[in-house]
PDB file of C-alpha atoms in Angstrom:
ATOM      1  CA  ALA A   1     -16.185  -7.107  12.838  1.00  0.00           C
ATOM      2  CA  GLN A   2     -19.711  -7.899  13.858  1.00  0.00           C
ATOM      3  CA  ALA A   3     -20.037 -10.249  12.106  1.00  0.00           C
ATOM      4  CA  ILE A   4     -17.047 -12.054  14.506  1.00  0.00           C
ATOM      5  CA  GLY A   5     -17.270  -9.676  17.630  1.00  0.00           C
ATOM      6  CA  HIS A   6     -15.624  -8.265  19.908  1.00  0.00           C
ATOM      7  CA  GLU A   7     -14.253 -10.894  21.732  1.00  0.00           C
ATOM      8  CA  PRO A   8     -11.646 -11.895  19.083  1.00  0.00           C
ATOM      9  CA  VAL A   9     -10.492  -8.354  18.765  1.00  0.00           C
ATOM     10  CA  LEU A  10      -9.485  -8.144  21.843  1.00  0.00           C
ATOM     11  CA  SER A  11      -7.803 -11.101  22.383  1.00  0.00           C
ATOM     12  CA  VAL A  12      -5.962 -10.968  19.029  1.00  0.00           C
ATOM     13  CA  TYR A  13      -4.665  -7.355  20.382  1.00  0.00           C
ATOM     14  CA  ARG A  14      -3.675  -9.559  23.863  1.00  0.00           C
ATOM     15  CA  ARG A  15      -0.946 -12.022  22.025  1.00  0.00           C
ATOM     16  CA  PHE A  16      -0.132  -8.655  19.736  1.00  0.00           C
ATOM     17  CA  GLY A  17       1.377  -7.065  23.493  1.00  0.00           C
ATOM     18  CA  LEU A  18      -1.181  -4.313  23.618  1.00  0.00           C
ATOM     19  CA  GLY A  19      -2.609  -3.320  27.078  1.00  0.00           C
ATOM     20  CA  GLU A  20       1.033  -5.479  28.744  1.00  0.00           C
ATOM     21  CA  PRO A  21       4.078  -3.499  29.774  1.00  0.00           C
ATOM     22  CA  SER A  22       6.705  -5.054  27.228  1.00  0.00           C
ATOM     23  CA  SER A  23       9.757  -6.845  27.988  1.00  0.00           C
ATOM     24  CA  ILE A  24      11.921  -3.611  28.729  1.00  0.00           C
ATOM     25  CA  GLY A  25      11.319  -3.148  32.070  1.00  0.00           C
ATOM     26  CA  PHE A  26      12.146   0.920  31.533  1.00  0.00           C
ATOM     27  CA  PRO A  27      10.604   2.823  34.997  1.00  0.00           C
ATOM     28  CA  GLY A  28       7.473   4.605  33.736  1.00  0.00           C
ATOM     29  CA  GLU A  29       6.884   2.473  30.933  1.00  0.00           C
ATOM     30  CA  ARG A  30       3.453   3.332  30.073  1.00  0.00           C
ATOM     31  CA  SER A  31       1.376   0.040  29.203  1.00  0.00           C
ATOM     32  CA  GLY A  32      -2.243   1.175  27.198  1.00  0.00           C
ATOM     33  CA  SER A  33      -5.396   0.375  27.508  1.00  0.00           C
ATOM     34  CA  LEU A  34      -7.939  -1.598  26.571  1.00  0.00           C
ATOM     35  CA  PRO A  35     -11.118  -0.967  26.790  1.00  0.00           C
ATOM     36  CA  ASN A  36     -13.209  -4.095  29.749  1.00  0.00           C
ATOM     37  CA  ARG A  37     -16.835  -3.660  29.224  1.00  0.00           C
ATOM     38  CA  GLU A  38     -19.462  -5.586  30.499  1.00  0.00           C
ATOM     39  CA  ARG A  39     -22.035  -4.668  28.150  1.00  0.00           C
ATOM     40  CA  TRP A  40     -21.155  -3.567  24.190  1.00  0.00           C
ATOM     41  CA  SER A  41     -22.640  -1.092  22.079  1.00  0.00           C
ATOM     42  CA  GLU A  42     -22.590  -2.185  18.519  1.00  0.00           C
ATOM     43  CA  ILE A  43     -21.071   1.169  17.700  1.00  0.00           C
ATOM     44  CA  GLU A  44     -18.097   0.001  20.160  1.00  0.00           C
ATOM     45  CA  LYS A  45     -17.500  -3.024  18.860  1.00  0.00           C
ATOM     46  CA  VAL A  46     -16.732  -1.813  15.685  1.00  0.00           C
ATOM     47  CA  THR A  47     -15.352   1.194  16.422  1.00  0.00           C
ATOM     48  CA  LEU A  48     -12.783  -1.814  18.352  1.00  0.00           C
ATOM     49  CA  ALA A  49     -11.614  -3.390  15.248  1.00  0.00           C
ATOM     50  CA  PHE A  50     -10.458  -0.141  13.170  1.00  0.00           C
ATOM     51  CA  GLY A  51      -8.440   0.984  16.216  1.00  0.00           C
ATOM     52  CA  TYR A  52     -10.369   3.210  18.306  1.00  0.00           C
ATOM     53  CA  GLY A  53     -12.050   2.990  22.138  1.00  0.00           C
ATOM     54  CA  LEU A  54      -8.033   1.556  23.538  1.00  0.00           C
ATOM     55  CA  THR A  55      -4.446   3.635  23.606  1.00  0.00           C
ATOM     56  CA  THR A  56      -1.123   2.847  23.129  1.00  0.00           C
ATOM     57  CA  THR A  57       2.502   3.592  22.666  1.00  0.00           C
ATOM     58  CA  PRO A  58       4.761   4.350  19.647  1.00  0.00           C
ATOM     59  CA  LEU A  59       7.434   0.612  21.737  1.00  0.00           C
ATOM     60  CA  GLN A  60       3.893  -1.420  21.129  1.00  0.00           C
ATOM     61  CA  LEU A  61       3.075  -0.781  17.367  1.00  0.00           C
ATOM     62  CA  ALA A  62       6.379  -1.586  17.046  1.00  0.00           C
ATOM     63  CA  GLN A  63       6.299  -4.233  18.336  1.00  0.00           C
ATOM     64  CA  ALA A  64       2.991  -5.857  17.357  1.00  0.00           C
ATOM     65  CA  TYR A  65       4.225  -4.518  13.505  1.00  0.00           C
ATOM     66  CA  ALA A  66       7.628  -6.626  14.165  1.00  0.00           C
ATOM     67  CA  ILE A  67       5.657  -9.753  14.081  1.00  0.00           C
ATOM     68  CA  PHE A  68       4.305  -9.645  10.560  1.00  0.00           C
ATOM     69  CA  ALA A  69       7.770  -9.127  10.262  1.00  0.00           C
ATOM     70  CA  ASN A  70       9.034 -12.085  11.808  1.00  0.00           C
ATOM     71  CA  GLU A  71       6.907 -14.272   9.940  1.00  0.00           C
ATOM     72  CA  GLY A  72       4.617 -13.616  13.050  1.00  0.00           C
ATOM     73  CA  ARG A  73       6.283 -14.914  16.134  1.00  0.00           C
ATOM     74  CA  ARG A  74       6.242 -12.196  18.858  1.00  0.00           C
ATOM     75  CA  VAL A  75      10.350 -11.883  20.165  1.00  0.00           C
ATOM     76  CA  PRO A  76      10.764 -10.373  23.358  1.00  0.00           C
ATOM     77  CA  LEU A  77      11.775  -5.954  23.138  1.00  0.00           C
ATOM     78  CA  THR A  78      15.001  -5.634  25.124  1.00  0.00           C
ATOM     79  CA  LEU A  79      16.833  -2.319  25.043  1.00  0.00           C
ATOM     80  CA  LEU A  80      20.224  -4.139  26.043  1.00  0.00           C
ATOM     81  CA  LYS A  81      22.536  -5.997  22.869  1.00  0.00           C
ATOM     82  CA  ARG A  82      21.042  -9.464  23.829  1.00  0.00           C
ATOM     83  CA  ALA A  83      24.082 -11.539  24.300  1.00  0.00           C
ATOM     84  CA  ASP A  84      26.471 -13.821  21.743  1.00  0.00           C
ATOM     85  CA  GLY A  85      23.940 -17.426  21.197  1.00  0.00           C
ATOM     86  CA  GLU A  86      21.907 -15.749  23.975  1.00  0.00           C
ATOM     87  CA  GLN A  87      18.461 -17.298  22.391  1.00  0.00           C
ATOM     88  CA  PRO A  88      15.326 -15.350  24.005  1.00  0.00           C
ATOM     89  CA  PRO A  89      11.410 -17.279  24.233  1.00  0.00           C
ATOM     90  CA  VAL A  90       9.706 -16.256  20.875  1.00  0.00           C
ATOM     91  CA  GLU A  91       5.789 -16.770  20.448  1.00  0.00           C
ATOM     92  CA  ARG A  92       3.891 -17.799  17.724  1.00  0.00           C
ATOM     93  CA  VAL A  93       0.684 -15.542  17.462  1.00  0.00           C
ATOM     94  CA  ILE A  94      -0.784 -15.622  14.052  1.00  0.00           C
ATOM     95  CA  SER A  95       0.568 -17.704  11.565  1.00  0.00           C
ATOM     96  CA  GLU A  96       3.711 -17.580   8.833  1.00  0.00           C
ATOM     97  CA  GLU A  97       1.226 -17.084   6.357  1.00  0.00           C
ATOM     98  CA  VAL A  98      -0.938 -14.585   7.503  1.00  0.00           C
ATOM     99  CA  ALA A  99       2.115 -12.554   7.784  1.00  0.00           C
ATOM    100  CA  GLN A 100       3.193 -12.765   4.471  1.00  0.00           C
ATOM    101  CA  GLN A 101      -0.032 -11.322   3.547  1.00  0.00           C
ATOM    102  CA  VAL A 102      -0.427  -8.783   5.999  1.00  0.00           C
ATOM    103  CA  LEU A 103       4.030  -7.458   4.331  1.00  0.00           C
ATOM    104  CA  THR A 104       2.011  -7.695   1.061  1.00  0.00           C
ATOM    105  CA  VAL A 105      -0.312  -5.204   1.936  1.00  0.00           C
ATOM    106  CA  LEU A 106       1.572  -3.053   3.670  1.00  0.00           C
ATOM    107  CA  HIS A 107       4.147  -2.653   0.605  1.00  0.00           C
ATOM    108  CA  ARG A 108       0.973  -1.736  -1.677  1.00  0.00           C
ATOM    109  CA  VAL A 109       0.795   1.065   0.441  1.00  0.00           C
ATOM    110  CA  THR A 110       4.116   2.789  -0.134  1.00  0.00           C
ATOM    111  CA  GLY A 111       2.938   2.088  -3.412  1.00  0.00           C
ATOM    112  CA  SER A 112       2.367   3.862  -6.519  1.00  0.00           C
ATOM    113  CA  GLU A 113      -1.720   4.286  -5.699  1.00  0.00           C
ATOM    114  CA  GLY A 114      -1.560   3.688  -1.978  1.00  0.00           C
ATOM    115  CA  THR A 115      -1.922   6.343   0.727  1.00  0.00           C
ATOM    116  CA  ALA A 116       2.113   7.189   1.731  1.00  0.00           C
ATOM    117  CA  LYS A 117       4.363   7.949  -1.004  1.00  0.00           C
ATOM    118  CA  LYS A 118       6.166   9.630   1.277  1.00  0.00           C
ATOM    119  CA  ALA A 119       7.149   6.595   2.820  1.00  0.00           C
ATOM    120  CA  ARG A 120       9.090   5.182   0.721  1.00  0.00           C
ATOM    121  CA  VAL A 121      13.219   4.980   0.038  1.00  0.00           C
ATOM    122  CA  PRO A 122      15.168   5.517  -3.065  1.00  0.00           C
ATOM    123  CA  GLY A 123      16.431   1.976  -3.851  1.00  0.00           C
ATOM    124  CA  PHE A 124      15.056   0.040  -1.095  1.00  0.00           C
ATOM    125  CA  SER A 125      11.457  -1.213  -1.553  1.00  0.00           C
ATOM    126  CA  VAL A 126       9.478  -0.623   2.573  1.00  0.00           C
ATOM    127  CA  GLY A 127       5.849  -0.873   3.311  1.00  0.00           C
ATOM    128  CA  GLY A 128       4.236   0.361   6.524  1.00  0.00           C
ATOM    129  CA  LYS A 129       0.581   1.792   7.642  1.00  0.00           C
ATOM    130  CA  THR A 130       0.077   5.284   8.004  1.00  0.00           C
ATOM    131  CA  GLY A 131      -2.723   6.529  10.972  1.00  0.00           C
ATOM    132  CA  THR A 132      -4.917  10.071  11.694  1.00  0.00           C
ATOM    133  CA  VAL A 133      -6.077  10.001  14.769  1.00  0.00           C
ATOM    134  CA  HIS A 134      -7.837  12.971  16.921  1.00  0.00           C
ATOM    135  CA  LYS A 135      -5.581  14.063  19.809  1.00  0.00           C
ATOM    136  CA  VAL A 136      -8.106  13.945  23.384  1.00  0.00           C
ATOM    137  CA  GLY A 137      -9.348  16.442  25.269  1.00  0.00           C
ATOM    138  CA  PRO A 138     -11.322  16.613  29.143  1.00  0.00           C
ATOM    139  CA  SER A 139     -14.711  16.188  26.825  1.00  0.00           C
ATOM    140  CA  GLY A 140     -13.767  14.086  24.361  1.00  0.00           C
ATOM    141  CA  TYR A 141     -11.826  14.174  20.834  1.00  0.00           C
ATOM    142  CA  LEU A 142     -11.086  17.770  19.649  1.00  0.00           C
ATOM    143  CA  PRO A 143     -11.689  18.456  16.499  1.00  0.00           C
ATOM    144  CA  ASP A 144      -8.803  20.384  14.949  1.00  0.00           C
ATOM    145  CA  GLN A 145      -6.040  18.065  17.596  1.00  0.00           C
ATOM    146  CA  TYR A 146      -4.276  15.397  15.502  1.00  0.00           C
ATOM    147  CA  LEU A 147      -1.625  12.622  15.582  1.00  0.00           C
ATOM    148  CA  ALA A 148       0.392  11.989  12.524  1.00  0.00           C
ATOM    149  CA  LEU A 149       1.279   8.087  12.456  1.00  0.00           C
ATOM    150  CA  PHE A 150       3.273   6.190  10.435  1.00  0.00           C
ATOM    151  CA  VAL A 151       5.150   2.544  11.266  1.00  0.00           C
ATOM    152  CA  GLY A 152       7.227   0.828   8.116  1.00  0.00           C
ATOM    153  CA  VAL A 153       9.498  -2.119   7.613  1.00  0.00           C
ATOM    154  CA  ALA A 154      12.211  -2.315   5.628  1.00  0.00           C
ATOM    155  CA  PRO A 155      13.638  -3.637   3.869  1.00  0.00           C
ATOM    156  CA  ILE A 156      10.047  -5.344   2.517  1.00  0.00           C
ATOM    157  CA  ASP A 157      11.262  -8.779   1.688  1.00  0.00           C
ATOM    158  CA  ASN A 158      13.634  -9.176   3.844  1.00  0.00           C
ATOM    159  CA  PRO A 159      12.497  -7.349   7.304  1.00  0.00           C
ATOM    160  CA  ARG A 160      15.279  -5.925   9.626  1.00  0.00           C
ATOM    161  CA  TYR A 161      13.690  -2.892  11.353  1.00  0.00           C
ATOM    162  CA  VAL A 162      10.492  -0.684  12.483  1.00  0.00           C
ATOM    163  CA  THR A 163      10.072   2.385  12.689  1.00  0.00           C
ATOM    164  CA  ALA A 164       7.375   3.951  14.020  1.00  0.00           C
ATOM    165  CA  VAL A 165       6.972   8.020  13.742  1.00  0.00           C
ATOM    166  CA  VAL A 166       3.912   9.626  15.564  1.00  0.00           C
ATOM    167  CA  ILE A 167       3.525  13.779  15.322  1.00  0.00           C
ATOM    168  CA  ASP A 168       2.430  14.830  17.881  1.00  0.00           C
ATOM    169  CA  ARG A 169      -0.312  18.029  16.534  1.00  0.00           C
ATOM    170  CA  PRO A 170       1.296  18.564  12.613  1.00  0.00           C
ATOM    171  CA  GLN A 171       0.739  21.873  11.652  1.00  0.00           C
ATOM    172  CA  GLY A 172      -1.400  22.988   8.383  1.00  0.00           C
ATOM    173  CA  ASP A 173      -3.852  21.920   6.329  1.00  0.00           C
ATOM    174  CA  SER A 174      -0.806  18.414   6.110  1.00  0.00           C
ATOM    175  CA  TYR A 175      -1.601  16.697   8.744  1.00  0.00           C
ATOM    176  CA  GLY A 176      -2.545  13.221   7.727  1.00  0.00           C
ATOM    177  CA  GLY A 177       0.109   9.571   9.048  1.00  0.00           C
ATOM    178  CA  GLY A 178       0.919  10.159   4.868  1.00  0.00           C
ATOM    179  CA  ALA A 179       1.540  13.479   4.348  1.00  0.00           C
ATOM    180  CA  ALA A 180       2.612  14.960   7.541  1.00  0.00           C
ATOM    181  CA  ALA A 181       5.107  10.718   9.894  1.00  0.00           C
ATOM    182  CA  ALA A 182       5.502   8.786   6.625  1.00  0.00           C
ATOM    183  CA  PRO A 183       8.215  11.896   4.840  1.00  0.00           C
ATOM    184  CA  VAL A 184       9.543  11.458   8.155  1.00  0.00           C
ATOM    185  CA  TYR A 185      10.210   6.948   8.149  1.00  0.00           C
ATOM    186  CA  SER A 186      11.776   7.484   5.045  1.00  0.00           C
ATOM    187  CA  ARG A 187      14.481  10.118   6.372  1.00  0.00           C
ATOM    188  CA  ILE A 188      14.937   8.194   9.590  1.00  0.00           C
ATOM    189  CA  THR A 189      15.029   4.425   7.251  1.00  0.00           C
ATOM    190  CA  GLN A 190      17.291   6.446   4.528  1.00  0.00           C
ATOM    191  CA  GLU A 191      20.468   6.757   7.220  1.00  0.00           C
ATOM    192  CA  VAL A 192      19.848   3.636   9.008  1.00  0.00           C
ATOM    193  CA  LEU A 193      19.979   0.897   5.810  1.00  0.00           C
ATOM    194  CA  ARG A 194      22.900   3.722   5.048  1.00  0.00           C
ATOM    195  CA  ILE A 195      24.840   3.076   7.955  1.00  0.00           C
ATOM    196  CA  GLN A 196      23.685  -0.681   8.193  1.00  0.00           C
ATOM    197  CA  SER A 197      25.856  -0.773   4.366  1.00  0.00           C
ATOM    198  CA  ALA A 198      22.175  -1.947   3.192  1.00  0.00           C
ATOM    199  CA  VAL A 199      22.582  -3.073  -0.441  1.00  0.00           C
ATOM    200  CA  PRO A 200      19.964  -1.324  -2.614  1.00  0.00           C
ATOM    201  CA  THR A 201      16.772  -3.601  -4.190  1.00  0.00           C
ATOM    202  CA  ASP A 202      14.533  -2.309  -6.718  1.00  0.00           C
ATOM    203  CA  SER A 203      12.346  -0.316  -4.445  1.00  0.00           C
ATOM    204  CA  ASP A 204       9.659  -0.326  -6.696  1.00  0.00           C
ATOM    205  CA  LYS A 205       8.745  -3.826  -7.124  1.00  0.00           C
ATOM    206  CA  GLN A 206       5.138  -4.868  -5.634  1.00  0.00           C
ATOM    207  CA  LEU A 207       6.345  -8.337  -4.509  1.00  0.00           C
ATOM    208  CA  PRO A 208       3.959 -11.357  -4.876  1.00  0.00           C
ATOM    209  CA  VAL A 209       2.807 -13.483  -0.745  1.00  0.00           C
ATOM    210  CA  LYS A 210       5.319 -16.183  -1.915  1.00  0.00           C
ATOM    211  CA  ALA A 211       7.851 -14.051  -3.072  1.00  0.00           C
ATOM    212  CA  ILE A 212       8.251 -12.478  -0.022  1.00  0.00           C
ATOM    213  CA  ALA A 213       7.598 -16.383   1.816  1.00  0.00           C
ATOM    214  CA  MET A 214      11.254 -17.621   0.193  1.00  0.00           C
ATOM    215  CA  ALA A 215      12.761 -14.035   0.588  1.00  0.00           C
ATOM    216  CA  GLY A 216      15.370 -13.857   3.937  1.00  0.00           C
ATOM    217  CA  ARG A 217      13.906 -17.312   5.883  1.00  0.00           C
ATOM    218  CA  ASP A 218      16.999 -18.183   7.325  1.00  0.00           C
ATOM    219  CA  ASN A 219      18.427 -14.586   8.058  1.00  0.00           C
ATOM    220  CA  PRO A 220      17.784 -12.149  11.361  1.00  0.00           C
ATOM    221  CA  ARG A 221      14.859 -11.323  10.889  1.00  0.00           C
ATOM    222  CA  ALA A 222      13.378  -7.333  12.527  1.00  0.00           C
TER     223      ALA A 222
END
């Protein structure tokens, strides 16, 4: 972050749809916020790079991860099913190679040495990322109140579904994203895949980048 500066980081956030309303047109939707300062301290540049100092919505998080699932392309969100043959405008956000590399990393998060083993779905390979953040009060971050998050992609070898789970103020000592939000993601995704009659795959298989690159290239994406 210190090497590249804050402007390229902000540029990436904007390309992923953070800090702006989505395309769904739902009344009252919040756009989140990205910082806009005339002067930046070194600590602000660093914290921006790992997600502090900005606000976002669960929908924006899901949209961002869907870009990785869509081989680096951003497709406008919609609450209504598109008509047969309708082709929405598609924007290239990152290269396909980078998107595939990120999917590989997300898959490892749910692996045996990852932070989200509880997000695993029996019979399927999934991937995602945990998040644990302090809630904000009138005078700053609240020391004993948290938001636990997990955003997942399934199946990881042929992405079809992106799910964002946010737990407000999880109780007890297990308040992190891997402990509080990941199990909820697992249960939701199990039911989604069951309802959609998805064919199980090897859930413990760690896919290399090249394997992900070849999987599902011509299939509908998330």
